[in-house]
mmCIF file of C-alpha atoms and ligand atoms in Angstrom:
data_model
loop_
_atom_site.group_PDB
_atom_site.id
_atom_site.type_symbol
_atom_site.label_atom_id
_atom_site.label_comp_id
_atom_site.label_asym_id
_atom_site.label_seq_id
_atom_site.Cartn_x
_atom_site.Cartn_y
_atom_site.Cartn_z
ATOM 1 C CA MET A 1 92.968 91.806 69.975
ATOM 2 C CA THR A 2 95.745 91.413 72.501
ATOM 3 C CA ALA A 3 95.733 94.106 75.145
ATOM 4 C CA ILE A 4 98.487 96.592 75.848
ATOM 5 C CA ILE A 5 99.888 95.682 79.246
ATOM 6 C CA ILE A 6 100.002 98.639 81.620
ATOM 7 C CA ASP A 7 103.358 98.615 83.385
ATOM 8 C CA GLY A 8 102.723 99.769 86.949
ATOM 9 C CA ALA A 9 106.338 99.298 87.978
ATOM 10 C CA ALA A 10 107.524 101.665 85.227
ATOM 11 C CA ALA A 11 104.834 104.194 86.155
ATOM 12 C CA ALA A 12 105.955 104.037 89.785
ATOM 13 C CA GLN A 13 109.601 104.547 88.813
ATOM 14 C CA ALA A 14 108.654 107.612 86.786
ATOM 15 C CA LEU A 15 106.831 109.004 89.819
ATOM 16 C CA TYR A 16 109.799 108.355 92.087
ATOM 17 C CA ALA A 17 112.034 110.477 89.860
ATOM 18 C CA GLY A 18 109.799 113.504 90.475
ATOM 19 C CA LEU A 19 109.425 112.675 94.159
ATOM 20 C CA ALA A 20 113.209 112.414 94.619
ATOM 21 C CA ALA A 21 113.570 116.028 93.480
ATOM 22 C CA ARG A 22 110.871 117.139 95.938
ATOM 23 C CA VAL A 23 112.600 115.238 98.760
ATOM 24 C CA GLN A 24 115.900 116.947 97.938
ATOM 25 C CA ALA A 25 114.225 120.362 97.915
ATOM 26 C CA LEU A 26 112.744 119.659 101.354
ATOM 27 C CA LYS A 27 116.069 118.434 102.689
ATOM 28 C CA ALA A 28 117.721 121.633 101.468
ATOM 29 C CA ARG A 29 115.281 123.420 103.775
ATOM 30 C CA GLY A 30 116.219 121.150 106.676
ATOM 31 C CA VAL A 31 113.157 118.892 106.454
ATOM 32 C CA THR A 32 113.543 115.156 105.821
ATOM 33 C CA PRO A 33 110.130 113.644 105.049
ATOM 34 C CA GLY A 34 109.395 110.904 107.586
ATOM 35 C CA LEU A 35 107.009 107.949 107.364
ATOM 36 C CA ALA A 36 106.095 105.686 110.283
ATOM 37 C CA THR A 37 104.767 102.208 109.554
ATOM 38 C CA VAL A 38 102.921 100.206 112.177
ATOM 39 C CA LEU A 39 102.574 96.461 111.654
ATOM 40 C CA VAL A 40 100.598 94.273 114.024
ATOM 41 C CA GLY A 41 101.253 90.547 114.096
ATOM 42 C CA ASP A 42 103.192 88.522 111.564
ATOM 43 C CA ASP A 43 100.971 88.118 108.512
ATOM 44 C CA PRO A 44 103.513 87.323 105.766
ATOM 45 C CA ALA A 45 101.752 89.369 103.071
ATOM 46 C CA SER A 46 101.471 92.425 105.325
ATOM 47 C CA ARG A 47 105.157 92.119 106.169
ATOM 48 C CA VAL A 48 106.055 92.168 102.482
ATOM 49 C CA TYR A 49 103.831 95.201 101.819
ATOM 50 C CA VAL A 50 105.294 97.150 104.722
ATOM 51 C CA ARG A 51 108.838 96.214 103.730
ATOM 52 C CA ASN A 52 108.165 97.550 100.222
ATOM 53 C CA LYS A 53 106.942 100.849 101.708
ATOM 54 C CA VAL A 54 109.999 101.174 103.956
ATOM 55 C CA ARG A 55 112.364 100.375 101.077
ATOM 56 C CA ALA A 56 110.711 102.939 98.824
ATOM 57 C CA CYS A 57 111.202 105.575 101.540
ATOM 58 C CA GLU A 58 114.815 104.683 102.032
ATOM 59 C CA SER A 59 115.614 104.650 98.329
ATOM 60 C CA LEU A 60 114.458 108.295 98.133
ATOM 61 C CA GLY A 61 116.521 109.330 101.169
ATOM 62 C CA MET A 62 113.459 109.773 103.361
ATOM 63 C CA HIS A 63 113.239 108.899 107.023
ATOM 64 C CA SER A 64 111.272 105.787 107.905
ATOM 65 C CA GLU A 65 110.448 104.305 111.242
ATOM 66 C CA HIS A 66 108.916 100.912 111.739
ATOM 67 C CA ARG A 67 106.933 99.636 114.706
ATOM 68 C CA ALA A 68 106.303 95.866 114.885
ATOM 69 C CA LEU A 69 103.741 95.006 117.534
ATOM 70 C CA PRO A 70 102.557 91.553 118.631
ATOM 71 C CA ALA A 71 99.226 90.149 117.425
ATOM 72 C CA THR A 72 98.045 90.313 121.059
ATOM 73 C CA VAL A 73 98.347 94.120 121.200
ATOM 74 C CA THR A 74 95.365 96.015 122.642
ATOM 75 C CA THR A 75 93.529 98.942 121.069
ATOM 76 C CA ALA A 76 94.753 101.121 123.965
ATOM 77 C CA GLU A 77 98.386 100.231 123.293
ATOM 78 C CA LEU A 78 97.982 101.010 119.608
ATOM 79 C CA LEU A 79 96.250 104.306 120.388
ATOM 80 C CA ALA A 80 99.188 105.264 122.612
ATOM 81 C CA GLU A 81 101.602 104.471 119.773
ATOM 82 C CA ILE A 82 99.597 106.594 117.351
ATOM 83 C CA ALA A 83 99.390 109.485 119.812
ATOM 84 C CA ALA A 84 103.159 109.431 120.205
ATOM 85 C CA LEU A 85 103.655 109.491 116.424
ATOM 86 C CA ASN A 86 101.057 112.275 116.035
ATOM 87 C CA ALA A 87 103.140 114.398 118.407
ATOM 88 C CA ARG A 88 106.400 113.931 116.497
ATOM 89 C CA ALA A 89 107.465 116.847 114.280
ATOM 90 C CA ASP A 90 109.814 114.608 112.257
ATOM 91 C CA ILE A 91 107.069 112.116 111.303
ATOM 92 C CA HIS A 92 104.950 113.570 108.497
ATOM 93 C CA GLY A 93 102.971 110.464 107.642
ATOM 94 C CA MET A 94 101.972 107.239 109.291
ATOM 95 C CA ILE A 95 100.146 104.087 108.343
ATOM 96 C CA VAL A 96 98.737 101.200 110.316
ATOM 97 C CA GLN A 97 98.911 98.202 108.015
ATOM 98 C CA LEU A 98 95.602 96.376 107.606
ATOM 99 C CA PRO A 99 94.159 93.873 108.342
ATOM 100 C CA LEU A 100 94.310 94.066 112.123
ATOM 101 C CA PRO A 101 93.682 91.222 114.589
ATOM 102 C CA PRO A 102 90.055 90.791 115.705
ATOM 103 C CA GLN A 103 90.452 92.408 119.159
ATOM 104 C CA VAL A 104 91.405 95.729 117.562
ATOM 105 C CA GLU A 105 88.736 98.023 116.173
ATOM 106 C CA PRO A 106 90.242 99.508 112.973
ATOM 107 C CA ALA A 107 87.930 102.544 112.843
ATOM 108 C CA ALA A 108 89.090 103.703 116.287
ATOM 109 C CA LEU A 109 92.705 103.584 115.181
ATOM 110 C CA LEU A 110 92.295 105.108 111.772
ATOM 111 C CA GLN A 111 90.338 108.039 113.248
ATOM 112 C CA ALA A 112 93.081 108.565 115.862
ATOM 113 C CA ILE A 113 95.707 109.327 113.206
ATOM 114 C CA ALA A 114 96.095 113.083 112.742
ATOM 115 C CA PRO A 115 94.343 113.765 109.401
ATOM 116 C CA ASP A 116 97.377 115.740 108.159
ATOM 117 C CA LYS A 117 99.532 112.646 108.720
ATOM 118 C CA ASP A 118 96.977 110.171 107.352
ATOM 119 C CA VAL A 119 98.942 109.254 104.239
ATOM 120 C CA ASP A 120 96.697 106.219 103.633
ATOM 121 C CA GLY A 121 93.803 108.679 103.208
ATOM 122 C CA PHE A 122 91.563 106.505 105.413
ATOM 123 C CA HIS A 123 90.592 109.116 108.028
ATOM 124 C CA TRP A 124 86.984 110.250 107.729
ATOM 125 C CA ARG A 125 88.153 113.821 107.205
ATOM 126 C CA ASN A 126 90.134 112.767 104.148
ATOM 127 C CA LEU A 127 87.399 110.457 102.844
ATOM 128 C CA GLY A 128 84.832 113.190 103.491
ATOM 129 C CA ALA A 129 86.937 115.776 101.682
ATOM 130 C CA LEU A 130 87.110 113.436 98.706
ATOM 131 C CA ALA A 131 83.335 112.914 98.767
ATOM 132 C CA ALA A 132 82.845 116.693 98.977
ATOM 133 C CA GLY A 133 85.000 117.207 95.884
ATOM 134 C CA THR A 134 87.846 118.942 97.738
ATOM 135 C CA PRO A 135 90.367 116.121 98.104
ATOM 136 C CA GLN A 136 93.250 116.448 100.548
ATOM 137 C CA LEU A 137 95.225 113.227 101.100
ATOM 138 C CA LEU A 138 93.814 110.630 98.689
ATOM 139 C CA PRO A 139 93.666 106.896 99.412
ATOM 140 C CA CYS A 140 96.720 105.413 97.720
ATOM 141 C CA THR A 141 95.279 102.602 95.613
ATOM 142 C CA PRO A 142 92.480 104.702 94.073
ATOM 143 C CA ALA A 143 94.973 107.509 93.407
ATOM 144 C CA GLY A 144 97.255 104.949 91.768
ATOM 145 C CA VAL A 145 94.434 103.656 89.567
ATOM 146 C CA MET A 146 93.688 107.199 88.353
ATOM 147 C CA HIS A 147 97.375 107.872 87.742
ATOM 148 C CA LEU A 148 97.672 104.758 85.580
ATOM 149 C CA LEU A 149 94.605 105.741 83.530
ATOM 150 C CA ASP A 150 96.005 109.238 82.988
ATOM 151 C CA ARG A 151 99.493 108.026 82.150
ATOM 152 C CA GLU A 152 98.016 105.693 79.530
ATOM 153 C CA GLY A 153 95.979 108.536 78.084
ATOM 154 C CA VAL A 154 92.703 106.687 78.739
ATOM 155 C CA ALA A 155 89.689 108.972 78.268
ATOM 156 C CA ILE A 156 87.588 109.210 81.443
ATOM 157 C CA GLU A 157 85.082 112.011 80.892
ATOM 158 C CA GLY A 158 81.850 110.732 79.402
ATOM 159 C CA GLN A 159 83.030 107.121 79.578
ATOM 160 C CA ARG A 160 81.244 104.261 81.302
ATOM 161 C CA ALA A 161 83.225 103.021 84.309
ATOM 162 C CA VAL A 162 82.354 99.995 86.397
ATOM 163 C CA VAL A 163 83.981 99.357 89.765
ATOM 164 C CA ILE A 164 83.608 95.890 91.261
ATOM 165 C CA GLY A 165 83.944 96.207 95.028
ATOM 166 C CA ARG A 166 82.524 98.716 97.517
ATOM 167 C CA SER A 167 85.255 98.812 100.154
ATOM 168 C CA GLN A 168 85.970 102.012 102.029
ATOM 169 C CA GLN A 169 89.644 101.795 101.084
ATOM 170 C CA VAL A 170 89.362 101.066 97.355
ATOM 171 C CA GLY A 171 85.963 100.600 95.714
ATOM 172 C CA LYS A 172 84.110 103.632 97.062
ATOM 173 C CA PRO A 173 86.951 106.162 96.732
ATOM 174 C CA THR A 174 87.804 104.913 93.228
ATOM 175 C CA ALA A 175 84.181 105.436 92.218
ATOM 176 C CA LEU A 176 84.271 108.966 93.671
ATOM 177 C CA LEU A 177 87.438 109.831 91.770
ATOM 178 C CA LEU A 178 85.992 108.510 88.506
ATOM 179 C CA ILE A 179 82.789 110.508 89.072
ATOM 180 C CA SER A 180 84.807 113.651 89.764
ATOM 181 C CA ARG A 181 86.456 113.203 86.371
ATOM 182 C CA GLY A 182 83.151 112.920 84.556
ATOM 183 C CA ALA A 183 82.804 109.181 84.103
ATOM 184 C CA THR A 184 79.398 107.526 84.415
ATOM 185 C CA VAL A 185 80.094 105.099 87.221
ATOM 186 C CA THR A 186 78.402 101.902 88.371
ATOM 187 C CA VAL A 187 79.570 100.186 91.544
ATOM 188 C CA CYS A 188 79.002 96.424 91.679
ATOM 189 C CA HIS A 189 79.520 94.160 94.671
ATOM 190 C CA SER A 190 78.761 90.739 96.099
ATOM 191 C CA LYS A 191 74.996 91.347 96.027
ATOM 192 C CA THR A 192 74.898 92.565 92.424
ATOM 193 C CA THR A 193 72.757 90.485 90.103
ATOM 194 C CA ASP A 194 73.869 89.811 86.537
ATOM 195 C CA LEU A 195 77.339 91.221 87.081
ATOM 196 C CA ALA A 196 78.498 90.275 83.590
ATOM 197 C CA ALA A 197 75.808 92.366 81.882
ATOM 198 C CA ILE A 198 76.958 95.431 83.802
ATOM 199 C CA THR A 199 80.689 94.902 83.406
ATOM 200 C CA HIS A 200 80.219 94.330 79.691
ATOM 201 C CA GLU A 201 79.103 97.959 79.364
ATOM 202 C CA ALA A 202 82.329 99.289 80.878
ATOM 203 C CA ASP A 203 84.876 101.292 78.932
ATOM 204 C CA ILE A 204 86.899 101.279 82.158
ATOM 205 C CA LEU A 205 86.567 98.238 84.422
ATOM 206 C CA VAL A 206 88.168 98.320 87.875
ATOM 207 C CA ALA A 207 88.178 94.984 89.695
ATOM 208 C CA ALA A 208 88.560 95.360 93.463
ATOM 209 C CA ALA A 209 86.459 92.528 94.846
ATOM 210 C CA GLY A 210 89.162 90.346 96.387
ATOM 211 C CA ARG A 211 87.956 87.303 94.458
ATOM 212 C CA PRO A 212 90.528 85.487 92.347
ATOM 213 C CA ARG A 213 89.916 85.565 88.577
ATOM 214 C CA LEU A 214 86.344 86.825 89.040
ATOM 215 C CA VAL A 215 86.429 88.769 85.778
ATOM 216 C CA THR A 216 86.503 86.561 82.708
ATOM 217 C CA ALA A 217 86.759 87.446 79.022
ATOM 218 C CA ALA A 218 83.009 87.139 78.457
ATOM 219 C CA MET A 219 82.426 89.927 81.007
ATOM 220 C CA VAL A 220 84.631 92.464 79.229
ATOM 221 C CA LYS A 221 83.714 94.827 76.405
ATOM 222 C CA PRO A 222 86.194 94.492 73.544
ATOM 223 C CA GLY A 223 88.793 97.254 73.788
ATOM 224 C CA ALA A 224 87.993 98.176 77.409
ATOM 225 C CA THR A 225 90.650 99.262 79.877
ATOM 226 C CA VAL A 226 90.809 96.722 82.709
ATOM 227 C CA ILE A 227 92.453 97.669 86.006
ATOM 228 C CA ASP A 228 93.012 94.775 88.385
ATOM 229 C CA VAL A 229 93.332 95.781 92.023
ATOM 230 C CA GLY A 230 93.091 92.227 93.380
ATOM 231 C CA ILE A 231 95.974 90.478 95.077
ATOM 232 C CA ASN A 232 95.010 86.897 95.868
ATOM 233 C CA ARG A 233 97.229 83.950 96.635
ATOM 234 C CA VAL A 234 96.115 80.776 94.846
ATOM 235 C CA ASP A 235 98.251 77.635 95.126
ATOM 236 C CA GLY A 236 101.171 79.801 96.211
ATOM 237 C CA LYS A 237 100.850 82.094 93.197
ATOM 238 C CA LEU A 238 99.687 85.715 93.175
ATOM 239 C CA VAL A 239 96.640 86.261 90.990
ATOM 240 C CA GLY A 240 94.356 89.227 90.559
ATOM 241 C CA ASP A 241 90.585 89.549 90.402
ATOM 242 C CA VAL A 242 90.870 89.310 86.616
ATOM 243 C CA ASP A 243 91.535 86.163 84.620
ATOM 244 C CA PHE A 244 94.509 87.779 82.918
ATOM 245 C CA ALA A 245 95.179 85.082 80.307
ATOM 246 C CA SER A 246 91.706 85.253 78.785
ATOM 247 C CA VAL A 247 90.860 88.920 79.393
ATOM 248 C CA ARG A 248 94.032 90.178 77.729
ATOM 249 C CA GLU A 249 92.667 88.734 74.464
ATOM 250 C CA VAL A 250 89.601 91.014 74.675
ATOM 251 C CA ALA A 251 90.652 94.154 76.540
ATOM 252 C CA GLY A 252 92.409 97.125 74.984
ATOM 253 C CA ARG A 253 94.606 97.681 78.007
ATOM 254 C CA ILE A 254 95.102 95.632 81.157
ATOM 255 C CA THR A 255 97.155 95.767 84.342
ATOM 256 C CA PRO A 256 99.024 92.608 85.362
ATOM 257 C CA VAL A 257 99.242 91.149 88.876
ATOM 258 C CA PRO A 258 101.844 91.551 90.158
ATOM 259 C CA GLY A 259 103.383 94.636 88.554
ATOM 260 C CA GLY A 260 100.239 96.681 87.916
ATOM 261 C CA VAL A 261 98.392 98.577 90.622
ATOM 262 C CA GLY A 262 100.545 97.236 93.507
ATOM 263 C CA PRO A 263 103.654 99.336 92.819
ATOM 264 C CA MET A 264 101.441 102.392 92.306
ATOM 265 C CA THR A 265 99.909 102.011 95.775
ATOM 266 C CA VAL A 266 103.366 102.239 97.297
ATOM 267 C CA ALA A 267 104.369 105.164 95.084
ATOM 268 C CA MET A 268 101.218 107.083 96.017
ATOM 269 C CA LEU A 269 101.890 106.487 99.708
ATOM 270 C CA ILE A 270 105.333 108.021 99.267
ATOM 271 C CA ALA A 271 103.820 110.881 97.249
ATOM 272 C CA ASN A 272 101.316 111.563 100.055
ATOM 273 C CA THR A 273 104.127 111.547 102.610
ATOM 274 C CA VAL A 274 106.155 114.057 100.586
ATOM 275 C CA THR A 275 103.037 116.225 100.173
ATOM 276 C CA ALA A 276 102.362 116.051 103.932
ATOM 277 C CA ALA A 277 105.960 117.072 104.639
ATOM 278 C CA GLU A 278 105.747 119.969 102.160
ATOM 279 C CA ARG A 279 102.553 121.205 103.824
ATOM 280 C CA HIS A 280 104.160 120.863 107.247
ATOM 281 C CA ALA A 281 107.253 122.765 106.070
ATOM 282 C CA GLY A 282 105.072 125.428 104.461
ATOM 283 C CA ALA A 283 103.056 125.819 107.639
ATOM 284 C CA ALA A 284 106.250 125.962 109.711
ATOM 285 C CA SER A 285 107.758 128.731 107.602
ATOM 286 C CA THR A 286 104.746 131.048 107.818
HETATM 287 N N1 GUN B 1 96.441 96.595 103.572
HETATM 288 C C1 GUN B 1 96.288 96.364 102.255
HETATM 289 N N2 GUN B 1 96.426 97.514 101.564
HETATM 290 C C2 GUN B 1 96.658 98.493 102.474
HETATM 291 C C3 GUN B 1 96.893 99.896 102.371
HETATM 292 O O1 GUN B 1 96.898 100.504 101.298
HETATM 293 N N3 GUN B 1 97.123 100.536 103.553
HETATM 294 C C4 GUN B 1 97.112 99.900 104.747
HETATM 295 N N4 GUN B 1 97.337 100.628 105.850
HETATM 296 N N5 GUN B 1 96.898 98.598 104.862
HETATM 297 C C5 GUN B 1 96.679 97.901 103.733
#
């Protein structure tokens, strides 16, 4: 079997069409959705990711504002920046691009972002709401994974799902979303023993471990849907957590890297920003 390749770029474009209409409707009411991006230091990959987010905003006619801060920035300086953005009525969403330099404590920053503007969905209030089954702003990559599964018509309820990776940003929230949709979910991580035996049970396999080509064909159940969240640079080339060349011969569906989950993360960030602006406009008009 050769897998159907899930086209994340096409899925993102389809989402943008709907988002463009929502942006226009907001603008007709005098509200231009605004996203602030904060980048610390000059990590080349982070710069590319932030640039993609800014471009997506601009292509929809949204307002974007970028803050580039030196790698030597202090937590206090970043907190002041966040406080200023929290106070702005024309900024509906903000993100602080991760990773941060070692002198900055990410939790302090992420908890300082007003939860209503936390379009990354990393604030404890948003993560807690998700865990409680009343999601507000969802983390973008997990939301993108679910969107791809739904767009492909992949059954979730009653299916076995395995998530590799237990990060707060991706692994845990993805597992929560799959549970909420009725999947039977196993979360694997670096301490898991006999990973292959577990992954081989998966109808839906989400790889978010940050380890290049960790998932090989022998670990995949024939016909499974394989979602690769990994973005690793190996010998100058981007590769996922899945060995695409071999796994595509076993899986039923598979996301490529690049062009799979990555574009969906950006699209979901824009969707969250539009949602935040709509809520703000709704609150303002009452
Ligand atoms: N670094 C890698 N992915 C992300 C993301 O989705 N949001 C932020 N803020 N930083 C990231």
